[in-house]
Every structure is written in C-alpha cells, then in structure tokens.
mmCIF file of C-alpha atoms in Angstrom:
data_model
loop_
_atom_site.group_PDB
_atom_site.id
_atom_site.type_symbol
_atom_site.label_atom_id
_atom_site.label_comp_id
_atom_site.label_asym_id
_atom_site.label_seq_id
_atom_site.Cartn_x
_atom_site.Cartn_y
_atom_site.Cartn_z
ATOM 1 C CA UNK A 15 -3.573 43.101 52.436
ATOM 2 C CA UNK A 16 -0.697 40.424 50.563
ATOM 3 C CA UNK A 17 -0.529 39.409 47.395
ATOM 4 C CA UNK A 18 -0.596 36.063 46.612
ATOM 5 C CA UNK A 19 1.891 35.383 43.558
ATOM 6 C CA UNK A 20 1.287 31.937 41.370
ATOM 7 C CA UNK A 21 2.376 30.900 37.789
ATOM 8 C CA UNK A 22 -0.930 33.259 36.513
ATOM 9 C CA UNK A 23 0.523 36.722 38.219
ATOM 10 C CA UNK A 24 -0.923 38.426 41.189
ATOM 11 C CA UNK A 25 -4.197 37.508 42.716
ATOM 12 C CA UNK A 26 -6.188 37.642 46.399
ATOM 13 C CA UNK A 27 -5.795 35.069 48.637
ATOM 14 C CA UNK A 28 -7.943 32.479 48.050
ATOM 15 C CA UNK A 29 -7.331 29.987 50.963
ATOM 16 C CA UNK A 30 -10.504 28.702 52.811
ATOM 17 C CA UNK A 31 -9.434 26.251 55.183
ATOM 18 C CA UNK A 32 -9.404 26.886 58.787
ATOM 19 C CA UNK A 33 -6.116 26.308 59.549
ATOM 20 C CA UNK A 34 -2.139 27.113 58.482
ATOM 21 C CA UNK A 35 0.995 25.735 59.637
ATOM 22 C CA UNK A 36 3.654 28.467 59.863
ATOM 23 C CA UNK A 37 7.286 27.508 59.798
ATOM 24 C CA UNK A 38 10.099 29.585 61.105
ATOM 25 C CA UNK A 39 12.760 29.612 58.840
ATOM 26 C CA UNK A 40 15.068 27.400 61.021
ATOM 27 C CA UNK A 41 12.671 24.322 61.045
ATOM 28 C CA UNK A 42 13.888 20.936 60.936
ATOM 29 C CA UNK A 43 11.348 19.882 58.045
ATOM 30 C CA UNK A 44 12.288 15.927 59.840
ATOM 31 C CA UNK A 45 10.333 17.302 63.060
ATOM 32 C CA UNK A 46 6.859 18.178 61.405
ATOM 33 C CA UNK A 47 3.763 16.044 61.858
ATOM 34 C CA UNK A 48 2.883 15.581 58.737
ATOM 35 C CA UNK A 49 -0.223 13.463 59.303
ATOM 36 C CA UNK A 50 -1.522 16.200 61.335
ATOM 37 C CA UNK A 51 -0.520 19.213 58.578
ATOM 38 C CA UNK A 52 -2.958 20.741 57.428
ATOM 39 C CA UNK A 53 -3.507 21.829 53.541
ATOM 40 C CA UNK A 54 -1.443 24.952 53.939
ATOM 41 C CA UNK A 55 2.123 25.138 55.057
ATOM 42 C CA UNK A 56 3.694 28.622 55.190
ATOM 43 C CA UNK A 57 7.428 28.781 55.488
ATOM 44 C CA UNK A 58 8.645 32.597 56.431
ATOM 45 C CA UNK A 59 11.427 34.199 54.485
ATOM 46 C CA UNK A 60 12.966 36.427 57.206
ATOM 47 C CA UNK A 61 15.518 37.460 54.122
ATOM 48 C CA UNK A 62 15.579 37.486 50.416
ATOM 49 C CA UNK A 63 19.174 36.002 51.789
ATOM 50 C CA UNK A 64 18.094 33.740 53.550
ATOM 51 C CA UNK A 65 17.621 30.383 51.518
ATOM 52 C CA UNK A 66 16.733 27.749 54.226
ATOM 53 C CA UNK A 67 13.175 27.649 53.326
ATOM 54 C CA UNK A 68 13.641 26.326 50.055
ATOM 55 C CA UNK A 69 15.141 23.142 51.352
ATOM 56 C CA UNK A 70 12.609 23.141 53.821
ATOM 57 C CA UNK A 71 9.722 22.922 51.038
ATOM 58 C CA UNK A 72 11.581 20.609 49.176
ATOM 59 C CA UNK A 73 12.110 18.165 52.316
ATOM 60 C CA UNK A 74 8.204 18.611 52.394
ATOM 61 C CA UNK A 75 7.508 16.894 49.207
ATOM 62 C CA UNK A 76 10.027 14.412 49.279
ATOM 63 C CA UNK A 77 8.081 13.227 52.540
ATOM 64 C CA UNK A 78 5.381 13.086 50.711
ATOM 65 C CA UNK A 79 3.293 16.213 51.709
ATOM 66 C CA UNK A 80 0.685 16.856 48.981
ATOM 67 C CA UNK A 81 -1.036 20.085 50.289
ATOM 68 C CA UNK A 82 -0.618 23.847 48.952
ATOM 69 C CA UNK A 83 2.922 24.995 49.962
ATOM 70 C CA UNK A 84 3.742 28.888 50.241
ATOM 71 C CA UNK A 85 6.501 31.043 50.429
ATOM 72 C CA UNK A 86 6.079 33.705 52.704
ATOM 73 C CA UNK A 87 8.094 36.782 53.570
ATOM 74 C CA UNK A 88 10.971 38.237 51.664
ATOM 75 C CA UNK A 89 11.335 35.833 48.429
ATOM 76 C CA UNK A 90 12.128 38.454 45.079
ATOM 77 C CA UNK A 91 11.083 38.148 41.818
ATOM 78 C CA UNK A 92 14.169 36.268 40.714
ATOM 79 C CA UNK A 93 13.780 33.635 43.134
ATOM 80 C CA UNK A 94 10.307 32.973 42.060
ATOM 81 C CA UNK A 95 11.289 29.719 39.706
ATOM 82 C CA UNK A 96 13.885 28.269 42.451
ATOM 83 C CA UNK A 97 11.149 28.524 44.927
ATOM 84 C CA UNK A 98 8.708 26.871 42.508
ATOM 85 C CA UNK A 99 11.100 24.033 41.852
ATOM 86 C CA UNK A 100 11.936 23.509 45.605
ATOM 87 C CA UNK A 101 8.030 22.568 45.700
ATOM 88 C CA UNK A 102 6.310 25.840 46.672
ATOM 89 C CA UNK A 103 2.981 26.311 44.951
ATOM 90 C CA UNK A 104 2.973 30.291 45.511
ATOM 91 C CA UNK A 105 4.640 32.989 47.327
ATOM 92 C CA UNK A 106 3.238 35.523 49.394
ATOM 93 C CA UNK A 107 4.467 38.973 49.664
ATOM 94 C CA UNK A 108 4.021 42.375 51.344
ATOM 95 C CA UNK A 109 2.127 44.997 49.081
ATOM 96 C CA UNK A 110 5.149 47.638 49.042
ATOM 97 C CA UNK A 111 7.468 44.837 47.451
ATOM 98 C CA UNK A 112 4.656 44.211 44.967
ATOM 99 C CA UNK A 113 4.751 47.679 43.998
ATOM 100 C CA UNK A 114 8.636 47.915 43.792
ATOM 101 C CA UNK A 115 8.380 44.702 41.847
ATOM 102 C CA UNK A 116 5.423 44.264 39.764
ATOM 103 C CA UNK A 117 3.708 41.605 38.293
ATOM 104 C CA UNK A 118 5.608 41.621 35.064
ATOM 105 C CA UNK A 119 8.335 40.725 36.838
ATOM 106 C CA UNK A 120 6.912 37.975 38.334
ATOM 107 C CA UNK A 121 5.511 36.260 35.254
ATOM 108 C CA UNK A 122 8.534 36.758 33.252
ATOM 109 C CA UNK A 123 10.048 33.697 35.316
ATOM 110 C CA UNK A 124 6.961 31.831 35.691
ATOM 111 C CA UNK A 125 7.937 29.593 32.954
ATOM 112 C CA UNK A 126 9.960 28.081 35.545
ATOM 113 C CA UNK A 127 10.467 24.776 33.984
ATOM 114 C CA UNK A 128 12.364 25.340 31.151
ATOM 115 C CA UNK A 129 15.861 26.130 31.174
ATOM 116 C CA UNK A 130 16.524 23.927 34.695
ATOM 117 C CA UNK A 131 19.639 22.719 33.922
ATOM 118 C CA UNK A 132 18.248 19.184 36.098
ATOM 119 C CA UNK A 133 16.241 18.037 33.666
ATOM 120 C CA UNK A 134 18.212 18.686 30.332
ATOM 121 C CA UNK A 135 20.450 16.491 32.655
ATOM 122 C CA UNK A 136 17.982 13.493 33.022
ATOM 123 C CA UNK A 137 16.581 14.215 29.461
#
C-alpha cells in the first residue's frame, strides 16, 4: 500500500470519496472539466525529473479547483516544498521510496512556507 505524505508526516490513505480523477503528466490543465471533477485529483509524476505535474497543479488551483490535489509517483523529499507551493495538498509515494527516504526527510521540508522567495518579495 502506498504512503501518503502530508505536512504532519506519513499516513495511510484516508480518501473516502467514490471517484478519483487521475491525470497524466502531459495533460493540458486547461482541458480538465472542473465542474465535473471529483473531490480528489491525482497527478502522475513518472519521474522525479519531470516537473510538469507542478505546472498542472498550479494551473488547476488558478482555475479555481478547491478539492484535494495529490501528487502521485516519483516525487522525492527534496521536491515536497515545491509540491505544496504549487498547490498539492499531499504526495503519494511507493513503500520502497518511503523506506529510502524516511518520514524525517519529508518532515524536514514540511515548513514549506518558510524561505519562499516569492513571499519575501511580496512582503
């Protein structure tokens, strides 16, 4: 079973909704019908080097999506702050990645709002 990473650390998947919209990393976020979108959209990361999912998340949030947004796949702990800043609520990783990058590495990056250069520029 995959591991869900949040600002509070590792946890089991608690999604109780009946539908999940899975988006591939090459999805054009402008083509996603948000009026029919379920409460959870999961964006695939086929590789940690593929950052298109961050753009998808940002665009969905800018278009007004208020539901749960989950990064799924090959996201590494170093990318957690970027995932949160771009609009993801959580990250879903495989158990083998969780073993290689334990909870402490993810929690180290959980204070994702601190050190954001854009916030400092706006402030």
